Amino acid sequence: MRALIYLLFFLPVVALGQAYQKHSLRADRLSIELSDGILHLIPLSEKAVRVQWEKDEIREEQQFVLISKTAVPKFKYSESPSQLRLNMDKLTVVFNKQSGSLEFMDNLGAVFLSEKAGSRKLVADTVLGERCFVAEQRFNSPEGESLFGLGQFQDGNFNLRNVSRKLTQVNSQIAIPFLYSSKNYGLLWHQYGLTYFNPTDNQVPLEKGAVSSGEKGEVEVTTTSGTQRVSQQQSVYNGKFRVDKDGEYSIMLDLGDMDNRHLVVIDGIAHIDQSNLWLPPSAGKLIRLKAGEHTVQIVCKATNTPKFSWKPTEDVTTFRSPHAKSLDYVVFCGKDADEIIANYRNLTGNVPMLPLWAFGFWQCRERYTSGTHLVETVKEFRKRNLPMDVIVQDWQYWGKYGWGVPKFDETHYPEPAKFINELHDLNARLSVSVWENIDKKSEIAKPYLEKGLYIPNSPWIDIYNPETQKMHWNALNDNLFSLGVDSWWMDATEPENDALAGRKTYFGLGNFYRLTYPLFVSKAVYEGQRKTDPSKRVAILTRSAFAGQQRYGTINWSGDIGWNWDTFKRQIVAGLNFSLTGMPYWTTDIGGFFRPGQSQYTDEKYHDILVRWFQWGAFNPVFRIHGYQSETEPWKYGEKVENAMRKMLNLRYRLMPYIYSTAWQVSKNGSTIMRPLVMDFSTDQKAVQQGYEYMFGKSMLVAPVTEAGVLAWEVYLPKDFVWYDLWTGKKSSGGQTLRADASENKIPVFVKGGSIIPLGKQMQYTGQKSADTLEIRIYKGADGRFDMYEDEGDNYNYEKGKYTVIPFKWSESTKSLSIGSLQGTFAGSLKSRVFNVVVVKEGVGIDETNHTVGKLITYKGKNVSIRLE
């Protein structure tokens, strides 16, 4: 019987059971009664509307994401024989009475998004005895649309239109069901459980192949792209499938669990090919196929059972959630990505300021072995004039106390408060790794067990329970925070290996909430720390995330990745799509987590990728290195690498006024630091498709080098602007691809004409030197503005208005710079300073250590205007 239901589910139908009956207008919504359930249109803001379809008296009672208590926006409705219209100032929703589908229009009457007629589905089902639905909605996606977001994935896809994905939380993959379109809309698929994006429903039967052993316990798979050697701990599967016509197809590999190999060979060509100790369970890709029969080979761990499926690409985007209690999504419109993301954050929680030091360099490795080891490492950074702000203690500091116990084993970390104070005296902060699978045999676990605060039959604490959240923070506070720990590395917060499926949680069956665990881990720590000590801003580095988590002071990183060029390249795409889900703070393990062993310290080929990765890391929102069983300190790799790293560290710290002011725009105006080019150049189709370039703030275009042995690198400069090479000051016109200098010590970076960039002094840690003298760089070519922001750096007084802003304006027509009056004040704010104003031209490139001589202006907080040629 269930097979028949699923067959009907996947057949193209026209609004079965959704015939229009009547409607009613309430204070906060338009409710449309259908022959099967009720469709609610709920205005959330003048540019956002929620769509909910409920039936059979099943509904989700929890509200995790949309938490802001905003006033219901003004709206009107009208009716005609064929449709209902819900009108807000900036957004109109049209319900078609015949088809039952919805259209979304901007304030000019243009349709920017529409449901595919007959595609709204809620198919009754159960999971472990609980009633639920398989919820599906299909949206029309016209040719030329580009789609981005969905979180952080390792499949290498940038434009997600027609790409197939399985949204689960696992190491190196973060699932956030928010999509941004180049047509300037956002879409939050408001489900907390497993979701399939553009599911591929044509399953290919696979048979396990018989193989013979080769040398070293390996077998060989021969393909047209070369022989693939496969470990005997892996299995080879074979299958055949037929497609009816030539064209583009979406393929999906689903191994069911984490794996160490993704290999999909079709007709002898390897289309998906990755290896790492950890890989997510699934990967999708778009490929072209000829009409006819095709062979497929899959390689995976012997303990996994692969599934392979496909579908033709089409002008449709599909979301499907198999464990849903309703169909629920939110549509956002706006003039650009910033406006859409700002609106999204206004409803799901705005971003607090990270402490100033969080934008400095984070030194991390697996792992420091004692308090003395931590202190001596920071001393060596200071001795070598290598700037850094944060040192990170990875796992196993807990020693005798048991796995995951947040407590220093005094055997190697005696008197923790003392060595932490030594770190503080060296002007460094300490971040400590914390897990949520605390050893049940430990002393700290006893009160959790007594109160039933673990998820049953699981090593993970039930962080959904408010009592667990309080107890967890109290444990962190008593054993770490009260000793002086500055920030948190919340590891494995997925929780690891998608562990909630089939488990009971405080809110109910984990299948319904399996994407949301990291949200509540961050909530527990953020709210706990702010209540305990509001004088220290919360900074949480965490491996997973869910929609709304940006409100908890979090930074994400891309997990336990490998170290090769392909992996490096995929991190750029992963970070850009993650940034378009409203999460502004992101980083990677510079050099890769899994590294090439002892040879890494002397192998020049590895040094090449390590330096390139480090150069890119300097232009990440958060700048951090890490590595498994590695000594990641710069001097471990020799003088040449150390000098290359020092160059980028010095530049990062000189850029701190620009970076911190950009972070203020994130918190104040909903901006984003790491900006895919679609955010600023949406009318330039070539720019929109650049997956390996991005804007760092609104002024700097960054093009990381992702190949070995490169001296020049192709960079596309978006049209309608002039661009300046950061290193040389040379000006180039936009709308062209040029070969930029990419010699060993340079990453291609270009500054947009009309930019104003403030530069600080060379420093060894943030706040080391007064900002009484700053270099202000003017990049001519268009009118420009920059608001330079400063505050106390590490408390929440800025929320009470304790900060300053100095507005800079450049007029291209008059060639004049205006510096406005100082706005605001805070304890220690400067009343007078010197600005060294430099007009950039060829030969006036940036230097990571020295100031360029320009025109000196003494600024005492009053308006100043100067003409510059």
Short mmCIF file of C-alpha atoms in Angstrom, two decimals, residues 367-821:
data_model
loop_
_atom_site.label_atom_id
_atom_site.label_comp_id
_atom_site.label_asym_id
_atom_site.label_seq_id
_atom_site.Cartn_x
_atom_site.Cartn_y
_atom_site.Cartn_z
CA ARG A 367 47.17 19.71 19.84
CA TYR A 368 48.99 21.58 22.63
CA THR A 369 49.87 19.18 25.42
CA SER A 370 50.22 21.36 28.49
CA GLY A 371 49.73 24.82 29.91
CA THR A 372 53.46 25.42 29.54
CA HIS A 373 53.27 24.38 25.87
CA LEU A 374 50.60 27.01 25.25
CA VAL A 375 52.52 29.78 27.02
CA GLU A 376 55.86 29.00 25.37
CA THR A 377 54.23 28.98 21.94
CA VAL A 378 52.80 32.46 22.43
CA LYS A 379 56.19 33.67 23.68
CA GLU A 380 57.78 32.39 20.48
CA PHE A 381 55.22 34.25 18.36
CA ARG A 382 56.09 37.44 20.22
CA LYS A 383 59.83 36.82 19.94
CA ARG A 384 59.58 36.32 16.17
CA ASN A 385 57.29 39.33 15.61
CA LEU A 386 54.52 37.12 14.25
CA PRO A 387 51.19 38.82 15.08
CA MET A 388 48.56 36.69 16.81
CA ASP A 389 45.63 37.16 19.19
CA VAL A 390 44.20 33.72 19.99
CA ILE A 391 45.75 30.38 20.87
CA VAL A 392 43.48 27.35 20.85
CA GLN A 393 43.54 24.30 23.07
CA ASP A 394 42.17 21.31 21.17
CA TRP A 395 40.69 18.20 22.76
CA GLN A 396 42.06 15.77 25.38
CA TYR A 397 43.18 18.38 27.86
CA TRP A 398 40.66 16.59 30.10
CA GLY A 399 42.95 13.54 30.50
CA LYS A 400 42.07 11.54 33.63
CA TYR A 401 38.65 13.16 33.97
CA GLY A 402 37.19 11.29 30.98
CA TRP A 403 36.31 11.94 27.36
CA GLY A 404 34.73 15.30 26.66
CA VAL A 405 34.82 16.47 30.27
CA PRO A 406 35.34 20.26 30.25
CA LYS A 407 38.07 20.27 32.89
CA PHE A 408 41.85 20.59 32.74
CA ASP A 409 43.76 17.53 33.94
CA GLU A 410 46.23 19.08 36.41
CA THR A 411 48.87 16.51 35.46
CA HIS A 412 49.75 18.60 32.42
CA TYR A 413 47.72 21.74 33.12
CA PRO A 414 48.48 22.55 36.76
CA GLU A 415 46.95 25.72 38.17
CA PRO A 416 44.94 26.54 35.02
CA ALA A 417 44.10 30.06 36.15
CA LYS A 418 47.82 30.78 36.47
CA PHE A 419 48.84 29.74 32.96
CA ILE A 420 45.77 31.42 31.46
CA ASN A 421 46.77 34.60 33.24
CA GLU A 422 50.26 34.24 31.73
CA LEU A 423 48.63 34.05 28.28
CA HIS A 424 46.69 37.21 29.05
CA ASP A 425 49.88 38.93 30.18
CA LEU A 426 51.28 38.08 26.74
CA ASN A 427 48.19 39.75 25.24
CA ALA A 428 46.79 36.46 23.91
CA ARG A 429 43.35 34.94 24.41
CA LEU A 430 42.61 31.27 25.05
CA SER A 431 39.92 29.30 23.21
CA VAL A 432 39.13 25.79 24.45
CA SER A 433 37.54 22.80 22.70
CA VAL A 434 34.27 21.59 24.24
CA TRP A 435 32.15 18.58 23.30
CA GLU A 436 28.58 17.59 24.16
CA ASN A 437 29.26 13.85 24.52
CA ILE A 438 30.56 13.96 28.08
CA ASP A 439 31.85 10.65 29.47
CA LYS A 440 28.93 9.19 31.42
CA LYS A 441 31.35 7.62 33.93
CA SER A 442 32.78 11.01 34.85
CA GLU A 443 31.98 13.01 37.97
CA ILE A 444 30.68 15.93 35.91
CA ALA A 445 28.19 13.64 34.15
CA LYS A 446 26.47 12.52 37.35
CA PRO A 447 23.96 15.37 37.68
CA TYR A 448 23.13 15.10 33.96
CA LEU A 449 22.38 11.40 34.43
CA GLU A 450 20.44 11.91 37.65
CA LYS A 451 18.11 14.37 35.91
CA GLY A 452 17.86 12.40 32.68
CA LEU A 453 19.59 15.04 30.60
CA TYR A 454 21.20 12.72 28.07
CA ILE A 455 19.41 11.70 24.90
CA PRO A 456 18.33 8.10 25.63
CA ASN A 457 20.68 5.43 24.29
CA SER A 458 23.09 8.13 23.15
CA PRO A 459 26.38 9.65 24.38
CA TRP A 460 25.03 13.16 23.61
CA ILE A 461 23.46 15.43 26.18
CA ASP A 462 19.92 16.59 25.38
CA ILE A 463 20.81 20.21 24.72
CA TYR A 464 17.21 20.94 23.69
CA ASN A 465 16.17 20.75 27.34
CA PRO A 466 16.45 24.20 29.01
CA GLU A 467 17.70 22.50 32.18
CA THR A 468 20.49 20.82 30.19
CA GLN A 469 21.47 24.17 28.70
CA LYS A 470 21.82 25.72 32.15
CA MET A 471 23.71 22.75 33.56
CA HIS A 472 26.05 22.64 30.59
CA TRP A 473 26.90 26.32 30.90
CA ASN A 474 27.43 25.96 34.65
CA ALA A 475 29.91 23.14 34.00
CA LEU A 476 31.79 25.29 31.48
CA ASN A 477 31.73 28.28 33.78
CA ASP A 478 32.89 26.43 36.91
CA ASN A 479 35.74 24.59 35.19
CA LEU A 480 36.83 26.90 32.37
CA PHE A 481 35.28 30.35 32.06
CA SER A 482 35.77 31.31 35.71
CA LEU A 483 39.47 30.47 35.29
CA GLY A 484 39.83 32.99 32.46
CA VAL A 485 39.00 31.05 29.27
CA ASP A 486 38.06 33.62 26.64
CA SER A 487 36.18 31.74 23.93
CA TRP A 488 34.74 28.42 22.93
CA TRP A 489 35.48 25.84 20.29
CA MET A 490 32.26 23.85 20.26
CA ASP A 491 33.30 20.77 18.31
CA ALA A 492 31.09 18.06 16.77
CA THR A 493 27.90 20.05 17.33
CA GLU A 494 26.01 18.32 14.49
CA PRO A 495 26.02 16.13 16.69
CA GLU A 496 28.64 13.96 15.07
CA ASN A 497 27.48 11.54 12.38
CA ASP A 498 23.86 12.77 12.21
CA ALA A 499 23.16 11.02 15.51
CA LEU A 500 19.60 12.26 16.22
CA ALA A 501 17.69 10.08 13.75
CA GLY A 502 15.61 7.56 15.68
CA ARG A 503 16.34 9.16 19.07
CA LYS A 504 13.96 10.79 21.51
CA THR A 505 14.75 14.37 22.51
CA TYR A 506 13.19 16.92 24.84
CA PHE A 507 11.06 18.20 21.94
CA GLY A 508 10.20 14.75 20.59
CA LEU A 509 11.52 12.38 17.97
CA GLY A 510 14.93 13.50 16.71
CA ASN A 511 13.95 12.90 13.08
CA PHE A 512 11.89 16.08 13.22
CA TYR A 513 14.74 18.18 14.67
CA ARG A 514 17.95 16.56 13.44
CA LEU A 515 19.31 19.71 11.76
CA THR A 516 18.91 21.98 14.78
CA TYR A 517 21.19 20.60 17.53
CA PRO A 518 24.02 23.11 16.85
CA LEU A 519 21.59 26.01 17.23
CA PHE A 520 20.85 25.00 20.82
CA VAL A 521 24.49 24.33 21.73
CA SER A 522 25.29 27.89 20.66
CA LYS A 523 22.24 29.23 22.51
CA ALA A 524 23.31 27.56 25.76
CA VAL A 525 26.81 29.01 25.68
CA TYR A 526 25.89 32.48 24.38
CA GLU A 527 23.10 33.09 26.84
CA GLY A 528 25.05 31.53 29.70
CA GLN A 529 28.15 33.64 29.18
CA ARG A 530 26.26 36.90 28.61
CA LYS A 531 24.33 36.40 31.83
CA THR A 532 27.49 35.49 33.77
CA ASP A 533 29.79 38.24 32.47
CA PRO A 534 28.49 40.79 29.95
CA SER A 535 31.89 42.51 29.97
CA LYS A 536 33.29 39.78 27.67
CA ARG A 537 31.78 39.30 24.23
CA VAL A 538 30.91 35.75 23.29
CA ALA A 539 32.97 34.15 20.53
CA ILE A 540 32.01 30.58 19.62
CA LEU A 541 33.89 28.62 16.98
CA THR A 542 31.62 25.72 16.04
CA ARG A 543 31.55 22.98 13.43
CA SER A 544 27.87 23.09 12.59
CA ALA A 545 25.02 25.58 12.32
CA PHE A 546 21.35 26.05 11.58
CA ALA A 547 19.20 28.97 10.50
CA GLY A 548 19.14 31.72 13.10
CA GLN A 549 22.41 30.73 14.73
CA GLN A 550 24.01 34.01 13.66
CA ARG A 551 22.34 35.60 16.70
CA TYR A 552 24.62 33.69 19.10
CA GLY A 553 28.08 35.07 18.32
CA THR A 554 29.19 32.07 16.28
CA ILE A 555 31.99 31.42 13.81
CA ASN A 556 31.90 28.29 11.68
CA TRP A 557 34.70 26.40 10.06
CA SER A 558 34.67 23.78 7.33
CA GLY A 559 35.52 20.72 9.41
CA ASP A 560 38.07 17.95 9.05
CA ILE A 561 39.04 18.50 5.43
CA GLY A 562 42.03 17.22 3.45
CA TRP A 563 44.94 19.28 2.16
CA ASN A 564 45.17 18.99 -1.64
CA TRP A 565 44.47 21.68 -4.23
CA ASP A 566 41.04 20.33 -5.08
CA THR A 567 40.02 20.45 -1.41
CA PHE A 568 41.39 23.97 -1.05
CA LYS A 569 39.45 25.12 -4.09
CA ARG A 570 36.21 23.58 -2.83
CA GLN A 571 36.50 25.48 0.46
CA ILE A 572 36.17 28.80 -1.38
CA VAL A 573 32.86 27.75 -2.91
CA ALA A 574 31.72 26.30 0.41
CA GLY A 575 32.47 29.54 2.24
CA LEU A 576 30.73 31.73 -0.32
CA ASN A 577 27.52 29.71 -0.26
CA PHE A 578 27.63 29.57 3.54
CA SER A 579 27.91 33.36 3.67
CA LEU A 580 24.73 33.69 1.61
CA THR A 581 22.71 31.92 4.31
CA GLY A 582 23.03 34.93 6.61
CA MET A 583 26.01 33.52 8.55
CA PRO A 584 28.77 36.16 8.38
CA TYR A 585 31.66 34.53 10.23
CA TRP A 586 33.46 31.58 8.68
CA THR A 587 36.93 30.10 8.34
CA THR A 588 38.83 26.92 7.43
CA ASP A 589 41.74 24.85 8.69
CA ILE A 590 44.49 26.66 6.79
CA GLY A 591 46.64 23.97 5.19
CA GLY A 592 43.95 21.33 5.68
CA PHE A 593 43.13 19.29 8.77
CA PHE A 594 44.52 16.02 7.43
CA ARG A 595 48.05 16.78 6.21
CA PRO A 596 50.79 14.80 4.46
CA GLY A 597 52.59 13.65 7.62
CA GLN A 598 56.18 14.41 8.56
CA SER A 599 57.08 15.50 5.02
CA GLN A 600 54.93 18.62 5.42
CA TYR A 601 57.74 20.47 7.18
CA THR A 602 60.23 20.12 4.30
CA ASP A 603 58.16 19.39 1.18
CA GLU A 604 58.19 22.51 -1.02
CA LYS A 605 55.11 21.29 -2.89
CA TYR A 606 53.15 21.30 0.36
CA HIS A 607 54.66 24.65 1.30
CA ASP A 608 53.24 26.07 -1.94
CA ILE A 609 49.66 25.16 -1.05
CA LEU A 610 50.15 26.06 2.62
CA VAL A 611 51.31 29.60 1.75
CA ARG A 612 48.53 30.07 -0.83
CA TRP A 613 45.98 28.90 1.72
CA PHE A 614 47.45 31.24 4.33
CA GLN A 615 47.27 34.16 1.88
CA TRP A 616 43.58 33.41 1.34
CA GLY A 617 43.03 32.99 5.09
CA ALA A 618 44.14 36.58 5.64
CA PHE A 619 41.05 37.58 3.63
CA ASN A 620 38.61 35.30 5.47
CA PRO A 621 36.22 36.80 8.03
CA VAL A 622 38.21 34.89 10.68
CA PHE A 623 41.90 34.07 10.16
CA ARG A 624 42.82 30.64 11.60
CA ILE A 625 45.24 27.77 11.01
CA HIS A 626 44.81 24.17 12.19
CA GLY A 627 46.08 20.69 11.40
CA TYR A 628 45.82 17.10 12.60
CA GLN A 629 48.87 15.75 14.42
CA SER A 630 50.75 18.77 13.08
CA GLU A 631 52.92 21.53 14.44
CA THR A 632 51.31 24.42 12.60
CA GLU A 633 53.48 27.27 13.89
CA PRO A 634 55.00 29.23 10.97
CA TRP A 635 58.63 28.59 11.94
CA LYS A 636 58.14 24.82 11.74
CA TYR A 637 58.11 25.13 7.93
CA GLY A 638 61.35 27.03 7.48
CA GLU A 639 62.34 30.65 7.04
CA LYS A 640 60.80 31.12 3.59
CA VAL A 641 57.34 30.01 4.71
CA GLU A 642 57.62 31.91 7.96
CA ASN A 643 58.44 35.13 6.12
CA ALA A 644 55.54 34.61 3.69
CA MET A 645 53.17 34.11 6.61
CA ARG A 646 54.53 37.13 8.46
CA LYS A 647 53.83 39.28 5.39
CA MET A 648 50.15 38.29 5.41
CA LEU A 649 49.84 38.58 9.19
CA ASN A 650 51.21 42.12 9.06
CA LEU A 651 48.78 43.04 6.28
CA ARG A 652 45.82 41.57 8.17
CA TYR A 653 46.61 43.64 11.23
CA ARG A 654 47.11 46.84 9.22
CA LEU A 655 43.68 46.23 7.70
CA MET A 656 42.05 45.96 11.14
CA PRO A 657 40.27 49.37 10.97
CA TYR A 658 38.70 48.31 7.65
CA ILE A 659 37.80 44.83 8.91
CA TYR A 660 36.33 45.95 12.23
CA SER A 661 34.31 48.71 10.59
CA THR A 662 33.01 46.16 8.09
CA ALA A 663 32.01 43.91 11.02
CA TRP A 664 30.01 46.81 12.42
CA GLN A 665 28.07 47.00 9.16
CA VAL A 666 27.26 43.30 9.64
CA SER A 667 25.76 43.98 13.07
CA LYS A 668 24.20 47.35 12.30
CA ASN A 669 22.90 47.01 8.74
CA GLY A 670 22.80 43.27 8.04
CA SER A 671 25.82 43.31 5.74
CA THR A 672 28.17 40.40 4.93
CA ILE A 673 31.99 40.33 4.97
CA MET A 674 32.74 37.46 2.57
CA ARG A 675 30.65 38.47 -0.43
CA PRO A 676 30.02 36.35 -3.55
CA LEU A 677 30.07 38.69 -6.53
CA VAL A 678 26.31 38.27 -7.02
CA MET A 679 25.87 40.46 -3.95
CA ASP A 680 27.47 43.55 -5.53
CA PHE A 681 27.38 42.92 -9.29
CA SER A 682 24.11 41.06 -9.90
CA THR A 683 23.64 42.61 -13.37
CA ASP A 684 27.03 41.33 -14.54
CA GLN A 685 26.31 37.72 -15.50
CA LYS A 686 29.97 36.83 -15.83
CA ALA A 687 30.64 38.18 -12.34
CA VAL A 688 27.69 36.25 -10.89
CA GLN A 689 29.19 32.94 -12.05
CA GLN A 690 32.63 33.50 -10.48
CA GLY A 691 32.84 30.86 -7.77
CA TYR A 692 36.49 31.49 -6.86
CA GLU A 693 36.48 35.27 -6.51
CA TYR A 694 34.64 37.35 -3.96
CA MET A 695 34.51 40.75 -2.28
CA PHE A 696 36.08 41.07 1.16
CA GLY A 697 33.89 43.84 2.48
CA LYS A 698 32.53 46.10 -0.22
CA SER A 699 35.89 47.37 -1.48
CA MET A 700 38.32 44.48 -2.03
CA LEU A 701 38.06 41.78 -4.67
CA VAL A 702 40.01 38.65 -3.69
CA ALA A 703 41.03 35.94 -6.18
CA PRO A 704 42.87 33.13 -4.34
CA VAL A 705 45.46 31.12 -6.26
CA THR A 706 44.35 27.47 -6.28
CA GLU A 707 46.98 25.80 -8.46
CA ALA A 708 50.58 24.79 -7.86
CA GLY A 709 53.59 26.71 -9.15
CA VAL A 710 51.68 29.75 -10.38
CA LEU A 711 53.24 33.14 -11.21
CA ALA A 712 50.21 34.75 -12.89
CA TRP A 713 46.48 34.26 -12.25
CA GLU A 714 43.42 35.07 -14.31
CA VAL A 715 41.06 37.47 -12.54
CA TYR A 716 37.73 38.75 -13.82
CA LEU A 717 37.09 42.38 -12.88
CA PRO A 718 33.36 43.23 -12.78
CA LYS A 719 32.18 45.80 -15.29
CA ASP A 720 31.20 49.44 -14.69
CA PHE A 721 34.06 50.07 -12.23
CA VAL A 722 37.76 50.74 -12.31
CA TRP A 723 39.98 48.48 -10.22
CA TYR A 724 43.34 49.01 -8.52
CA ASP A 725 45.90 46.28 -7.89
CA LEU A 726 46.32 46.30 -4.11
CA TRP A 727 50.05 45.62 -4.33
CA THR A 728 51.07 48.07 -7.08
CA GLY A 729 48.29 50.65 -7.35
CA LYS A 730 47.96 49.95 -11.09
CA LYS A 731 44.49 50.83 -12.42
CA SER A 732 42.49 48.58 -14.78
CA SER A 733 39.04 48.84 -16.34
CA GLY A 734 36.29 46.46 -15.31
CA GLY A 735 34.52 44.03 -17.65
CA GLN A 736 37.72 42.18 -18.51
CA THR A 737 39.74 39.15 -17.45
CA LEU A 738 43.39 39.96 -16.87
CA ARG A 739 46.42 38.00 -15.80
CA ALA A 740 47.38 39.33 -12.40
CA ASP A 741 50.77 39.04 -10.77
CA ALA A 742 50.58 35.98 -8.52
CA SER A 743 54.21 35.49 -7.64
CA GLU A 744 54.88 33.47 -4.51
CA ASN A 745 54.36 36.30 -2.05
CA LYS A 746 51.21 37.75 -3.63
CA ILE A 747 47.54 36.85 -3.69
CA PRO A 748 45.64 38.82 -6.38
CA VAL A 749 43.58 41.51 -4.65
CA PHE A 750 41.94 44.48 -6.40
CA VAL A 751 40.30 47.51 -4.83
CA LYS A 752 37.17 48.97 -6.41
CA GLY A 753 37.30 52.56 -7.60
CA GLY A 754 35.44 54.82 -5.18
CA SER A 755 36.76 52.98 -2.13
CA ILE A 756 38.20 54.49 1.04
CA ILE A 757 40.42 52.10 3.01
CA PRO A 758 41.73 52.98 6.51
CA LEU A 759 44.99 51.31 7.52
CA GLY A 760 46.37 51.04 11.03
CA LYS A 761 49.84 50.65 12.41
CA GLN A 762 51.78 47.42 12.29
CA MET A 763 50.90 45.49 15.46
CA GLN A 764 51.59 42.18 17.17
CA TYR A 765 48.06 41.94 18.58
CA THR A 766 44.88 43.98 18.28
CA GLY A 767 44.87 47.08 20.43
CA GLN A 768 48.64 47.04 20.94
CA LYS A 769 49.06 50.55 19.59
CA SER A 770 46.92 53.63 19.62
CA ALA A 771 44.95 54.48 16.50
CA ASP A 772 46.09 58.09 16.85
CA THR A 773 47.65 57.95 13.37
CA LEU A 774 45.91 56.18 10.48
CA GLU A 775 46.58 55.99 6.78
CA ILE A 776 43.48 56.74 4.72
CA ARG A 777 43.72 55.40 1.16
CA ILE A 778 41.58 56.95 -1.58
CA TYR A 779 40.90 54.88 -4.72
CA LYS A 780 39.49 57.29 -7.27
CA GLY A 781 37.03 56.44 -10.03
CA ALA A 782 33.64 56.91 -8.37
CA ASP A 783 32.04 58.60 -5.40
CA GLY A 784 32.81 56.72 -2.20
CA ARG A 785 31.92 56.52 1.47
CA PHE A 786 33.34 54.71 4.46
CA ASP A 787 32.18 54.87 8.07
CA MET A 788 35.07 54.07 10.38
CA TYR A 789 33.77 52.41 13.53
CA GLU A 790 35.46 52.04 16.92
CA ASP A 791 34.31 50.88 20.34
CA GLU A 792 35.73 49.40 23.55
CA GLY A 793 36.47 46.12 21.77
CA ASP A 794 35.23 43.54 24.26
CA ASN A 795 31.93 44.23 25.95
CA TYR A 796 28.34 45.01 24.95
CA ASN A 797 28.38 48.71 25.71
CA TYR A 798 28.06 49.35 21.97
CA GLU A 799 24.48 48.11 22.32
CA LYS A 800 23.94 51.10 24.61
CA GLY A 801 25.39 53.53 22.05
CA LYS A 802 28.94 53.54 23.41
CA TYR A 803 30.87 53.71 20.14
CA THR A 804 32.15 56.24 17.60
CA VAL A 805 31.78 56.61 13.86
CA ILE A 806 33.85 58.88 11.62
CA PRO A 807 32.22 59.29 8.17
CA PHE A 808 34.55 59.68 5.19
CA LYS A 809 33.19 60.77 1.79
CA TRP A 810 35.00 61.02 -1.52
CA SER A 811 33.57 63.17 -4.32
CA GLU A 812 34.84 62.12 -7.72
CA SER A 813 33.56 65.26 -9.44
CA THR A 814 35.29 67.72 -7.07
CA LYS A 815 38.22 65.41 -6.19
CA SER A 816 37.64 66.20 -2.53
CA LEU A 817 37.59 64.18 0.67
CA SER A 818 35.15 65.18 3.41
CA ILE A 819 35.62 63.90 6.93
CA GLY A 820 32.47 64.40 8.95
CA SER A 821 32.06 65.20 12.60
#
